[in-house]
Amino acid sequence: MAVSKTDPFASPTWRAIDEAIERSDPNMVALLRAVREPDQVGAFATRWYQDTRPAARRFLLAYLDLPWNAPRHEALVKRLFKLAEAAQDDEVMGAMLVGLDRIIRRVKATRSIWRQDTRTSEPVEVLLGQPESVMPRTDNEYYWQNAGPDSKNRHAAKLRLFSLATRAYLRRRAWRYFRKIGRTDAARYHAAMMQLLPRYRDEHIPDGLALLDHWGMVQILFAGSPALVARINGWFLRDGATLTDLKPAPRFPKVWQSDGQSLVQLLNTAAARTIRQWAITLLKTEHPRVIESLSADQLIQWLTHSSREMIEFAADQLRQRGLLASIDPQSLLSRLTDATPDTLELVCSLLRETLKPEKMALDQAVSLTCVGQSAVAQLGLEILTAKVVAASELPVLFRLAEAQRAEVRQPAVRWACEQLSQAPAFDPLWVLEWLDCRHTDVRAEAQAWMARDLRLVDQPKIWQRLMESPYDDVRLPLVDRLQKLAEQGVRLPDDSTAALRLLWATVLLNVARGARSKPGVVMQIVDRLTTHPGESDDLVPLLAVAVRSLRGPEFRSALVGLVRLIREQPAVAATIASVIPELRMILSDR
């Protein structure tokens, strides 16, 4: 990169960075991270820190919040650290402490120790640093193209600035900065912590070891805990202690004992579960009156929080303070759309305690049953099945066919069928609403309803409509039912002939399903031709499909039917001979 001798920041790259600050363009941070010349980025630290434009300050904090893996930026970070320390800049120093807490990680390893008394070696678990995470300080362009943090190299994604010793030193130095403030100015320390603690995030604390590796955060929240011991290489649990023994024991307890409202504020701003749990526990032990002063609106708002501990805390307070009876159930229902999958069950359990079926309209209960979240749909089903359905509301029940959760849809449709059966103005054609549904389980419930309700069994209009169904599980049972109707002497309406032909053709031409139903279809066609020989041009081609089938039952039934048809209706023989020429010899021998 060519740089002016008089002004090192006159190059196009640095001008683009400066213009991005002027325009408040968030791309400024990415432009800066792409610069890999340590002397220039180091010199930029003073210029950037002293820039009074609001965007410059905002981008500085955003830069520190990103992973510290921009190659050759050690000088920039360290100079920003020193500038902020000298200026007593609590906000930037807080961002530094959080960033340093993130880049130091230990791993568990097994080492052997020699026991002098038994003269044997024993394996022990130890925590070790990760020197392989140190980003090389090289200017080799080929290395950064093939192993840099922006490449596809998985190892390179774990690289961070500074050696392990430098990271530990800077972190201790950052904490000493705040420790000194805590000893001399409690109000300033409190304000600094309220800025610093929300910067910690769950993604950087995936497990207990990562929590202990947050040296600064543990100092702030748990420094006085008897479950911990501090050593030169980090925090450790005392022998026999576990993370469940870790209770709030802040480094400066009086700061938090004097102001409970700040803990409530942390519940709203903290992005780390550890900090929220710490604040909740401290509120319960030190500030019970502050908890009692929390409004119902605030507690209801927490019911849609992304973390389980916040919802449990809010739900417990609503129960303990007897606020459930005074809460409008609709305000709770409105929160369901914002709740996360992990917390829906908690919100639904609270709604079960407050929501009475008579307070919810039937269409609302149906809508609740049809949503995609299982817990909400189950709640909707419970409310729905407890309601009394008026005759004017019955059409709303047909929406249950489109319920998104299968485990809810089938019992909901079964209940709806029972409600429809009990209606004074019962209409048998209602069953068609279910039989036309795209869901197999709904169609199965409709067929079960037809089997148990005699009013649906012998309805020619229903059978006529079902002939046009696109679903095999509806058409195939229909063939057997039509055979029984014929045996009982039940005649379908005259206008059902076309639909009947479509049904027969669909079953016979189905190569994947319907093998058991096809012989019955053949006999129904033969019966039809026996009484209506004038339809031979339309129906004999269907018998040709069956007689040419490779399946034995289908072929034999077609052959027997043709012989019977020729004997009973000789006028049809000419049509059979033209459509099925291979039967001419049989016909000529007749």
mmCIF file of N, CA, C and O in Angstrom, residues 482-570:
data_model
loop_
_atom_site.group_PDB
_atom_site.id
_atom_site.type_symbol
_atom_site.label_atom_id
_atom_site.label_comp_id
_atom_site.label_asym_id
_atom_site.label_seq_id
_atom_site.Cartn_x
_atom_site.Cartn_y
_atom_site.Cartn_z
ATOM 1 N N LEU A 482 -69.961 -49.622 -2.658
ATOM 2 C CA LEU A 482 -70.894 -49.626 -3.779
ATOM 3 C C LEU A 482 -71.401 -51.037 -4.059
ATOM 4 O O LEU A 482 -72.562 -51.242 -4.449
ATOM 5 N N GLN A 483 -70.506 -52.034 -3.874
ATOM 6 C CA GLN A 483 -70.927 -53.413 -4.070
ATOM 7 C C GLN A 483 -72.006 -53.797 -3.065
ATOM 8 O O GLN A 483 -72.998 -54.444 -3.409
ATOM 9 N N LYS A 484 -71.833 -53.379 -1.811
ATOM 10 C CA LYS A 484 -72.828 -53.673 -0.788
ATOM 11 C C LYS A 484 -74.141 -52.957 -1.078
ATOM 12 O O LYS A 484 -75.229 -53.508 -0.875
ATOM 13 N N LEU A 485 -74.037 -51.710 -1.558
ATOM 14 C CA LEU A 485 -75.252 -50.978 -1.903
ATOM 15 C C LEU A 485 -76.009 -51.673 -3.022
ATOM 16 O O LEU A 485 -77.252 -51.748 -3.021
ATOM 17 N N ALA A 486 -75.264 -52.180 -3.996
ATOM 18 C CA ALA A 486 -75.904 -52.888 -5.111
ATOM 19 C C ALA A 486 -76.599 -54.148 -4.628
ATOM 20 O O ALA A 486 -77.701 -54.495 -5.076
ATOM 21 N N GLU A 487 -75.932 -54.878 -3.714
ATOM 22 C CA GLU A 487 -76.534 -56.093 -3.173
ATOM 23 C C GLU A 487 -77.801 -55.791 -2.385
ATOM 24 O O GLU A 487 -78.711 -56.613 -2.322
ATOM 25 N N GLN A 488 -77.835 -54.588 -1.781
ATOM 26 C CA GLN A 488 -79.009 -54.188 -1.003
ATOM 27 C C GLN A 488 -80.095 -53.569 -1.880
ATOM 28 O O GLN A 488 -81.143 -53.183 -1.382
ATOM 29 N N GLY A 489 -79.825 -53.434 -3.169
ATOM 30 C CA GLY A 489 -80.805 -52.864 -4.068
ATOM 31 C C GLY A 489 -80.868 -51.352 -4.047
ATOM 32 O O GLY A 489 -81.819 -50.764 -4.569
ATOM 33 N N VAL A 490 -79.853 -50.696 -3.490
ATOM 34 C CA VAL A 490 -79.816 -49.231 -3.440
ATOM 35 C C VAL A 490 -79.282 -48.714 -4.767
ATOM 36 O O VAL A 490 -78.224 -49.146 -5.236
ATOM 37 N N ARG A 491 -79.993 -47.830 -5.420
ATOM 38 C CA ARG A 491 -79.593 -47.280 -6.707
ATOM 39 C C ARG A 491 -79.034 -45.871 -6.527
ATOM 40 O O ARG A 491 -79.569 -45.063 -5.757
ATOM 41 N N LEU A 492 -77.944 -45.603 -7.207
ATOM 42 C CA LEU A 492 -77.388 -44.250 -7.216
ATOM 43 C C LEU A 492 -78.210 -43.381 -8.156
ATOM 44 O O LEU A 492 -78.850 -43.888 -9.087
ATOM 45 N N PRO A 493 -78.202 -42.068 -7.961
ATOM 46 C CA PRO A 493 -78.934 -41.178 -8.864
ATOM 47 C C PRO A 493 -78.460 -41.340 -10.297
ATOM 48 O O PRO A 493 -77.312 -41.701 -10.573
ATOM 49 N N ASP A 494 -79.366 -41.074 -11.268
ATOM 50 C CA ASP A 494 -79.025 -41.241 -12.680
ATOM 51 C C ASP A 494 -77.870 -40.359 -13.121
ATOM 52 O O ASP A 494 -77.119 -40.705 -14.041
ATOM 53 N N ASP A 495 -77.713 -39.199 -12.473
ATOM 54 C CA ASP A 495 -76.649 -38.284 -12.893
ATOM 55 C C ASP A 495 -75.283 -38.681 -12.340
ATOM 56 O O ASP A 495 -74.327 -37.933 -12.462
ATOM 57 N N SER A 496 -75.187 -39.852 -11.714
ATOM 58 C CA SER A 496 -73.908 -40.294 -11.141
ATOM 59 C C SER A 496 -73.131 -41.196 -12.087
ATOM 60 O O SER A 496 -72.069 -41.689 -11.735
ATOM 61 N N THR A 497 -73.667 -41.464 -13.305
ATOM 62 C CA THR A 497 -73.012 -42.409 -14.214
ATOM 63 C C THR A 497 -71.601 -41.974 -14.573
ATOM 64 O O THR A 497 -70.654 -42.771 -14.530
ATOM 65 N N ALA A 498 -71.417 -40.712 -14.925
ATOM 66 C CA ALA A 498 -70.087 -40.229 -15.320
ATOM 67 C C ALA A 498 -69.099 -40.346 -14.169
ATOM 68 O O ALA A 498 -67.941 -40.746 -14.358
ATOM 69 N N ALA A 499 -69.549 -39.978 -12.978
ATOM 70 C CA ALA A 499 -68.663 -40.076 -11.816
ATOM 71 C C ALA A 499 -68.307 -41.524 -11.528
ATOM 72 O O ALA A 499 -67.179 -41.847 -11.128
ATOM 73 N N LEU A 500 -69.275 -42.435 -11.722
ATOM 74 C CA LEU A 500 -69.019 -43.848 -11.484
ATOM 75 C C LEU A 500 -67.978 -44.384 -12.463
ATOM 76 O O LEU A 500 -67.067 -45.140 -12.087
ATOM 77 N N ARG A 501 -68.081 -44.002 -13.724
ATOM 78 C CA ARG A 501 -67.075 -44.417 -14.704
ATOM 79 C C ARG A 501 -65.686 -43.904 -14.330
ATOM 80 O O ARG A 501 -64.677 -44.606 -14.474
ATOM 81 N N LEU A 502 -65.650 -42.656 -13.883
ATOM 82 C CA LEU A 502 -64.361 -42.082 -13.466
ATOM 83 C C LEU A 502 -63.769 -42.875 -12.314
ATOM 84 O O LEU A 502 -62.569 -43.152 -12.280
ATOM 85 N N LEU A 503 -64.590 -43.265 -11.348
ATOM 86 C CA LEU A 503 -64.117 -44.054 -10.218
ATOM 87 C C LEU A 503 -63.553 -45.382 -10.698
ATOM 88 O O LEU A 503 -62.439 -45.786 -10.325
ATOM 89 N N TRP A 504 -64.312 -46.109 -11.556
ATOM 90 C CA TRP A 504 -63.849 -47.402 -12.040
ATOM 91 C C TRP A 504 -62.536 -47.271 -12.816
ATOM 92 O O TRP A 504 -61.607 -48.057 -12.632
ATOM 93 N N ALA A 505 -62.472 -46.270 -13.670
ATOM 94 C CA ALA A 505 -61.255 -46.078 -14.464
ATOM 95 C C ALA A 505 -60.062 -45.754 -13.582
ATOM 96 O O ALA A 505 -58.948 -46.256 -13.788
ATOM 97 N N THR A 506 -60.275 -44.924 -12.575
ATOM 98 C CA THR A 506 -59.175 -44.528 -11.684
ATOM 99 C C THR A 506 -58.628 -45.732 -10.929
ATOM 100 O O THR A 506 -57.409 -45.887 -10.778
ATOM 101 N N VAL A 507 -59.514 -46.600 -10.454
ATOM 102 C CA VAL A 507 -59.069 -47.769 -9.693
ATOM 103 C C VAL A 507 -58.340 -48.757 -10.607
ATOM 104 O O VAL A 507 -57.258 -49.259 -10.269
ATOM 105 N N LEU A 508 -58.900 -49.042 -11.781
ATOM 106 C CA LEU A 508 -58.288 -50.032 -12.667
ATOM 107 C C LEU A 508 -56.955 -49.565 -13.233
ATOM 108 O O LEU A 508 -56.058 -50.382 -13.498
ATOM 109 N N LEU A 509 -56.803 -48.276 -13.447
ATOM 110 C CA LEU A 509 -55.562 -47.748 -14.034
ATOM 111 C C LEU A 509 -54.494 -47.444 -12.999
ATOM 112 O O LEU A 509 -53.388 -47.048 -13.358
ATOM 113 N N ASN A 510 -54.814 -47.623 -11.742
ATOM 114 C CA ASN A 510 -53.844 -47.370 -10.668
ATOM 115 C C ASN A 510 -52.916 -48.578 -10.566
ATOM 116 O O ASN A 510 -53.332 -49.667 -10.165
ATOM 117 N N VAL A 511 -51.649 -48.391 -10.925
ATOM 118 C CA VAL A 511 -50.712 -49.516 -10.933
ATOM 119 C C VAL A 511 -50.049 -49.723 -9.583
ATOM 120 O O VAL A 511 -49.362 -50.715 -9.366
ATOM 121 N N ALA A 512 -50.231 -48.782 -8.661
ATOM 122 C CA ALA A 512 -49.536 -48.858 -7.379
ATOM 123 C C ALA A 512 -50.421 -49.402 -6.268
ATOM 124 O O ALA A 512 -49.926 -50.019 -5.316
ATOM 125 N N ARG A 513 -51.726 -49.124 -6.338
ATOM 126 C CA ARG A 513 -52.612 -49.504 -5.240
ATOM 127 C C ARG A 513 -53.922 -50.063 -5.796
ATOM 128 O O ARG A 513 -54.221 -49.949 -6.983
ATOM 129 N N GLY A 514 -54.722 -50.661 -4.922
ATOM 130 C CA GLY A 514 -56.071 -51.083 -5.276
ATOM 131 C C GLY A 514 -56.195 -52.495 -5.800
ATOM 132 O O GLY A 514 -57.224 -52.850 -6.380
ATOM 133 N N ALA A 515 -55.182 -53.347 -5.594
ATOM 134 C CA ALA A 515 -55.238 -54.708 -6.132
ATOM 135 C C ALA A 515 -56.442 -55.480 -5.592
ATOM 136 O O ALA A 515 -57.071 -56.258 -6.311
ATOM 137 N N ARG A 516 -56.773 -55.279 -4.326
ATOM 138 C CA ARG A 516 -57.886 -56.017 -3.729
ATOM 139 C C ARG A 516 -59.236 -55.500 -4.217
ATOM 140 O O ARG A 516 -60.236 -56.213 -4.174
ATOM 141 N N SER A 517 -59.283 -54.255 -4.628
ATOM 142 C CA SER A 517 -60.553 -53.660 -5.042
ATOM 143 C C SER A 517 -60.857 -53.880 -6.518
ATOM 144 O O SER A 517 -62.016 -53.780 -6.939
ATOM 145 N N LYS A 518 -59.854 -54.177 -7.317
ATOM 146 C CA LYS A 518 -60.054 -54.247 -8.762
ATOM 147 C C LYS A 518 -61.004 -55.367 -9.192
ATOM 148 O O LYS A 518 -61.830 -55.149 -10.089
ATOM 149 N N PRO A 519 -60.948 -56.578 -8.634
ATOM 150 C CA PRO A 519 -61.937 -57.584 -9.027
ATOM 151 C C PRO A 519 -63.370 -57.131 -8.767
ATOM 152 O O PRO A 519 -64.269 -57.408 -9.572
ATOM 153 N N GLY A 520 -63.590 -56.414 -7.671
ATOM 154 C CA GLY A 520 -64.927 -55.898 -7.399
ATOM 155 C C GLY A 520 -65.356 -54.872 -8.422
ATOM 156 O O GLY A 520 -66.536 -54.820 -8.819
ATOM 157 N N VAL A 521 -64.418 -54.030 -8.862
ATOM 158 C CA VAL A 521 -64.729 -53.043 -9.893
ATOM 159 C C VAL A 521 -65.138 -53.738 -11.187
ATOM 160 O O VAL A 521 -66.095 -53.339 -11.880
ATOM 161 N N VAL A 522 -64.405 -54.803 -11.540
ATOM 162 C CA VAL A 522 -64.721 -55.535 -12.765
ATOM 163 C C VAL A 522 -66.149 -56.075 -12.715
ATOM 164 O O VAL A 522 -66.927 -55.950 -13.685
ATOM 165 N N MET A 523 -66.527 -56.655 -11.581
ATOM 166 C CA MET A 523 -67.866 -57.212 -11.476
ATOM 167 C C MET A 523 -68.922 -56.114 -11.518
ATOM 168 O O MET A 523 -70.018 -56.306 -12.069
ATOM 169 N N GLN A 524 -68.611 -54.938 -10.958
ATOM 170 C CA GLN A 524 -69.566 -53.831 -11.017
ATOM 171 C C GLN A 524 -69.756 -53.352 -12.468
ATOM 172 O O GLN A 524 -70.866 -53.009 -12.882
ATOM 173 N N ILE A 525 -68.678 -53.343 -13.238
ATOM 174 C CA ILE A 525 -68.785 -52.940 -14.648
ATOM 175 C C ILE A 525 -69.623 -53.953 -15.421
ATOM 176 O O ILE A 525 -70.488 -53.586 -16.253
ATOM 177 N N VAL A 526 -69.383 -55.230 -15.160
ATOM 178 C CA VAL A 526 -70.152 -56.275 -15.848
ATOM 179 C C VAL A 526 -71.630 -56.148 -15.494
ATOM 180 O O VAL A 526 -72.511 -56.254 -16.379
ATOM 181 N N ASP A 527 -71.915 -55.919 -14.208
ATOM 182 C CA ASP A 527 -73.313 -55.747 -13.794
ATOM 183 C C ASP A 527 -73.946 -54.545 -14.493
ATOM 184 O O ASP A 527 -75.108 -54.590 -14.911
ATOM 185 N N ARG A 528 -73.165 -53.485 -14.619
ATOM 186 C CA ARG A 528 -73.691 -52.286 -15.272
ATOM 187 C C ARG A 528 -73.992 -52.554 -16.740
ATOM 188 O O ARG A 528 -75.038 -52.143 -17.267
ATOM 189 N N LEU A 529 -73.101 -53.259 -17.427
ATOM 190 C CA LEU A 529 -73.318 -53.548 -18.845
ATOM 191 C C LEU A 529 -74.473 -54.524 -19.047
ATOM 192 O O LEU A 529 -75.152 -54.503 -20.081
ATOM 193 N N THR A 530 -74.671 -55.388 -18.089
ATOM 194 C CA THR A 530 -75.786 -56.335 -18.203
ATOM 195 C C THR A 530 -77.118 -55.597 -18.251
ATOM 196 O O THR A 530 -78.032 -55.996 -18.988
ATOM 197 N N THR A 531 -77.201 -54.518 -17.449
ATOM 198 C CA THR A 531 -78.458 -53.759 -17.412
ATOM 199 C C THR A 531 -78.454 -52.570 -18.358
ATOM 200 O O THR A 531 -79.515 -52.032 -18.683
ATOM 201 N N HIS A 532 -77.250 -52.122 -18.779
ATOM 202 C CA HIS A 532 -77.151 -50.966 -19.677
ATOM 203 C C HIS A 532 -76.187 -51.292 -20.818
ATOM 204 O O HIS A 532 -75.058 -50.766 -20.886
ATOM 205 N N PRO A 533 -76.544 -52.171 -21.723
ATOM 206 C CA PRO A 533 -75.627 -52.558 -22.811
ATOM 207 C C PRO A 533 -75.257 -51.392 -23.715
ATOM 208 O O PRO A 533 -74.231 -51.437 -24.406
ATOM 209 N N GLY A 534 -76.058 -50.357 -23.715
ATOM 210 C CA GLY A 534 -75.745 -49.216 -24.561
ATOM 211 C C GLY A 534 -74.493 -48.469 -24.138
ATOM 212 O O GLY A 534 -73.983 -47.619 -24.886
ATOM 213 N N GLU A 535 -73.962 -48.753 -22.963
ATOM 214 C CA GLU A 535 -72.744 -48.083 -22.473
ATOM 215 C C GLU A 535 -71.491 -48.889 -22.766
ATOM 216 O O GLU A 535 -70.426 -48.628 -22.204
ATOM 217 N N SER A 536 -71.603 -49.893 -23.645
ATOM 218 C CA SER A 536 -70.459 -50.779 -23.907
ATOM 219 C C SER A 536 -69.258 -50.043 -24.496
ATOM 220 O O SER A 536 -68.102 -50.386 -24.198
ATOM 221 N N ASP A 537 -69.513 -49.052 -25.320
ATOM 222 C CA ASP A 537 -68.389 -48.321 -25.913
ATOM 223 C C ASP A 537 -67.538 -47.625 -24.847
ATOM 224 O O ASP A 537 -66.326 -47.438 -25.046
ATOM 225 N N ASP A 538 -68.128 -47.241 -23.755
ATOM 226 C CA ASP A 538 -67.398 -46.549 -22.681
ATOM 227 C C ASP A 538 -66.798 -47.515 -21.671
ATOM 228 O O ASP A 538 -65.714 -47.253 -21.112
ATOM 229 N N LEU A 539 -67.476 -48.655 -21.423
ATOM 230 C CA LEU A 539 -67.068 -49.511 -20.310
ATOM 231 C C LEU A 539 -66.233 -50.714 -20.740
ATOM 232 O O LEU A 539 -65.415 -51.207 -19.953
ATOM 233 N N VAL A 540 -66.414 -51.232 -21.966
ATOM 234 C CA VAL A 540 -65.618 -52.391 -22.404
ATOM 235 C C VAL A 540 -64.119 -52.083 -22.404
ATOM 236 O O VAL A 540 -63.309 -52.937 -22.036
ATOM 237 N N PRO A 541 -63.683 -50.865 -22.813
ATOM 238 C CA PRO A 541 -62.229 -50.583 -22.715
ATOM 239 C C PRO A 541 -61.687 -50.732 -21.293
ATOM 240 O O PRO A 541 -60.514 -51.087 -21.120
ATOM 241 N N LEU A 542 -62.506 -50.493 -20.292
ATOM 242 C CA LEU A 542 -62.051 -50.683 -18.913
ATOM 243 C C LEU A 542 -61.858 -52.165 -18.623
ATOM 244 O O LEU A 542 -60.904 -52.564 -17.933
ATOM 245 N N LEU A 543 -62.777 -53.017 -19.168
ATOM 246 C CA LEU A 543 -62.587 -54.456 -18.984
ATOM 247 C C LEU A 543 -61.354 -54.949 -19.735
ATOM 248 O O LEU A 543 -60.686 -55.898 -19.297
ATOM 249 N N ALA A 544 -61.014 -54.298 -20.839
ATOM 250 C CA ALA A 544 -59.804 -54.674 -21.582
ATOM 251 C C ALA A 544 -58.559 -54.446 -20.736
ATOM 252 O O ALA A 544 -57.608 -55.232 -20.788
ATOM 253 N N VAL A 545 -58.551 -53.354 -19.969
ATOM 254 C CA VAL A 545 -57.416 -53.084 -19.082
ATOM 255 C C VAL A 545 -57.267 -54.219 -18.081
ATOM 256 O O VAL A 545 -56.157 -54.705 -17.802
ATOM 257 N N ALA A 546 -58.392 -54.688 -17.523
ATOM 258 C CA ALA A 546 -58.345 -55.735 -16.503
ATOM 259 C C ALA A 546 -57.940 -57.080 -17.085
ATOM 260 O O ALA A 546 -57.149 -57.820 -16.488
ATOM 261 N N VAL A 547 -58.454 -57.433 -18.275
ATOM 262 C CA VAL A 547 -58.172 -58.750 -18.834
ATOM 263 C C VAL A 547 -56.720 -58.851 -19.299
ATOM 264 O O VAL A 547 -56.188 -59.967 -19.450
ATOM 265 N N ARG A 548 -56.094 -57.736 -19.538
ATOM 266 C CA ARG A 548 -54.672 -57.746 -19.951
ATOM 267 C C ARG A 548 -53.722 -57.575 -18.777
ATOM 268 O O ARG A 548 -52.514 -57.472 -18.961
ATOM 269 N N SER A 549 -54.246 -57.537 -17.584
ATOM 270 C CA SER A 549 -53.414 -57.358 -16.405
ATOM 271 C C SER A 549 -52.584 -58.603 -16.123
ATOM 272 O O SER A 549 -53.007 -59.741 -16.425
ATOM 273 N N LEU A 550 -51.419 -58.418 -15.554
ATOM 274 C CA LEU A 550 -50.567 -59.545 -15.181
ATOM 275 C C LEU A 550 -50.944 -60.106 -13.818
ATOM 276 O O LEU A 550 -50.422 -61.161 -13.418
ATOM 277 N N ARG A 551 -51.801 -59.425 -13.110
ATOM 278 C CA ARG A 551 -52.222 -59.903 -11.786
ATOM 279 C C ARG A 551 -53.330 -60.950 -11.962
ATOM 280 O O ARG A 551 -54.345 -60.688 -12.607
ATOM 281 N N GLY A 552 -53.155 -62.093 -11.356
ATOM 282 C CA GLY A 552 -54.078 -63.206 -11.526
ATOM 283 C C GLY A 552 -55.519 -62.901 -11.145
ATOM 284 O O GLY A 552 -56.438 -63.132 -11.951
ATOM 285 N N PRO A 553 -55.783 -62.387 -9.916
ATOM 286 C CA PRO A 553 -57.180 -62.152 -9.521
ATOM 287 C C PRO A 553 -57.886 -61.181 -10.472
ATOM 288 O O PRO A 553 -59.053 -61.384 -10.818
ATOM 289 N N GLU A 554 -57.165 -60.144 -10.886
ATOM 290 C CA GLU A 554 -57.765 -59.150 -11.765
ATOM 291 C C GLU A 554 -58.048 -59.738 -13.143
ATOM 292 O O GLU A 554 -59.141 -59.544 -13.727
ATOM 293 N N PHE A 555 -57.080 -60.497 -13.680
ATOM 294 C CA PHE A 555 -57.257 -61.114 -15.006
ATOM 295 C C PHE A 555 -58.404 -62.123 -15.000
ATOM 296 O O PHE A 555 -59.258 -62.142 -15.883
ATOM 297 N N ARG A 556 -58.435 -62.985 -13.976
ATOM 298 C CA ARG A 556 -59.452 -64.039 -13.928
ATOM 299 C C ARG A 556 -60.862 -63.454 -13.773
ATOM 300 O O ARG A 556 -61.827 -63.906 -14.393
ATOM 301 N N SER A 557 -60.988 -62.419 -12.905
ATOM 302 C CA SER A 557 -62.323 -61.824 -12.732
ATOM 303 C C SER A 557 -62.800 -61.173 -14.031
ATOM 304 O O SER A 557 -63.983 -61.242 -14.366
ATOM 305 N N ALA A 558 -61.876 -60.542 -14.779
ATOM 306 C CA ALA A 558 -62.258 -59.918 -16.052
ATOM 307 C C ALA A 558 -62.674 -60.968 -17.073
ATOM 308 O O ALA A 558 -63.646 -60.789 -17.823
ATOM 309 N N LEU A 559 -61.929 -62.078 -17.124
ATOM 310 C CA LEU A 559 -62.247 -63.129 -18.085
ATOM 311 C C LEU A 559 -63.612 -63.750 -17.792
ATOM 312 O O LEU A 559 -64.444 -63.952 -18.697
ATOM 313 N N VAL A 560 -63.863 -64.037 -16.508
ATOM 314 C CA VAL A 560 -65.156 -64.604 -16.110
ATOM 315 C C VAL A 560 -66.271 -63.617 -16.423
ATOM 316 O O VAL A 560 -67.356 -63.994 -16.920
ATOM 317 N N GLY A 561 -66.043 -62.331 -16.158
ATOM 318 C CA GLY A 561 -67.062 -61.323 -16.412
ATOM 319 C C GLY A 561 -67.392 -61.191 -17.887
ATOM 320 O O GLY A 561 -68.560 -61.020 -18.271
ATOM 321 N N LEU A 562 -66.354 -61.274 -18.735
ATOM 322 C CA LEU A 562 -66.593 -61.163 -20.171
ATOM 323 C C LEU A 562 -67.424 -62.334 -20.685
ATOM 324 O O LEU A 562 -68.338 -62.171 -21.513
ATOM 325 N N VAL A 563 -67.103 -63.542 -20.222
ATOM 326 C CA VAL A 563 -67.868 -64.716 -20.641
ATOM 327 C C VAL A 563 -69.323 -64.573 -20.222
ATOM 328 O O VAL A 563 -70.259 -64.828 -20.994
ATOM 329 N N ARG A 564 -69.529 -64.134 -18.981
ATOM 330 C CA ARG A 564 -70.894 -63.938 -18.493
ATOM 331 C C ARG A 564 -71.631 -62.876 -19.306
ATOM 332 O O ARG A 564 -72.800 -63.020 -19.662
ATOM 333 N N LEU A 565 -70.906 -61.799 -19.638
ATOM 334 C CA LEU A 565 -71.523 -60.700 -20.367
ATOM 335 C C LEU A 565 -71.943 -61.140 -21.771
ATOM 336 O O LEU A 565 -73.027 -60.787 -22.262
ATOM 337 N N ILE A 566 -71.086 -61.921 -22.432
ATOM 338 C CA ILE A 566 -71.402 -62.374 -23.798
ATOM 339 C C ILE A 566 -72.633 -63.279 -23.789
ATOM 340 O O ILE A 566 -73.471 -63.219 -24.696
ATOM 341 N N ARG A 567 -72.722 -64.069 -22.755
ATOM 342 C CA ARG A 567 -73.865 -64.972 -22.687
ATOM 343 C C ARG A 567 -75.164 -64.218 -22.401
ATOM 344 O O ARG A 567 -76.225 -64.550 -22.963
ATOM 345 N N GLU A 568 -75.095 -63.219 -21.525
ATOM 346 C CA GLU A 568 -76.317 -62.526 -21.126
ATOM 347 C C GLU A 568 -76.682 -61.385 -22.065
ATOM 348 O O GLU A 568 -77.853 -61.007 -22.160
ATOM 349 N N GLN A 569 -75.670 -60.807 -22.740
ATOM 350 C CA GLN A 569 -75.924 -59.701 -23.665
ATOM 351 C C GLN A 569 -75.137 -59.935 -24.959
ATOM 352 O O GLN A 569 -74.059 -59.367 -25.173
ATOM 353 N N PRO A 570 -75.626 -60.758 -25.819
ATOM 354 C CA PRO A 570 -74.899 -61.048 -27.072
ATOM 355 C C PRO A 570 -74.619 -59.802 -27.907
ATOM 356 O O PRO A 570 -73.652 -59.771 -28.673
#
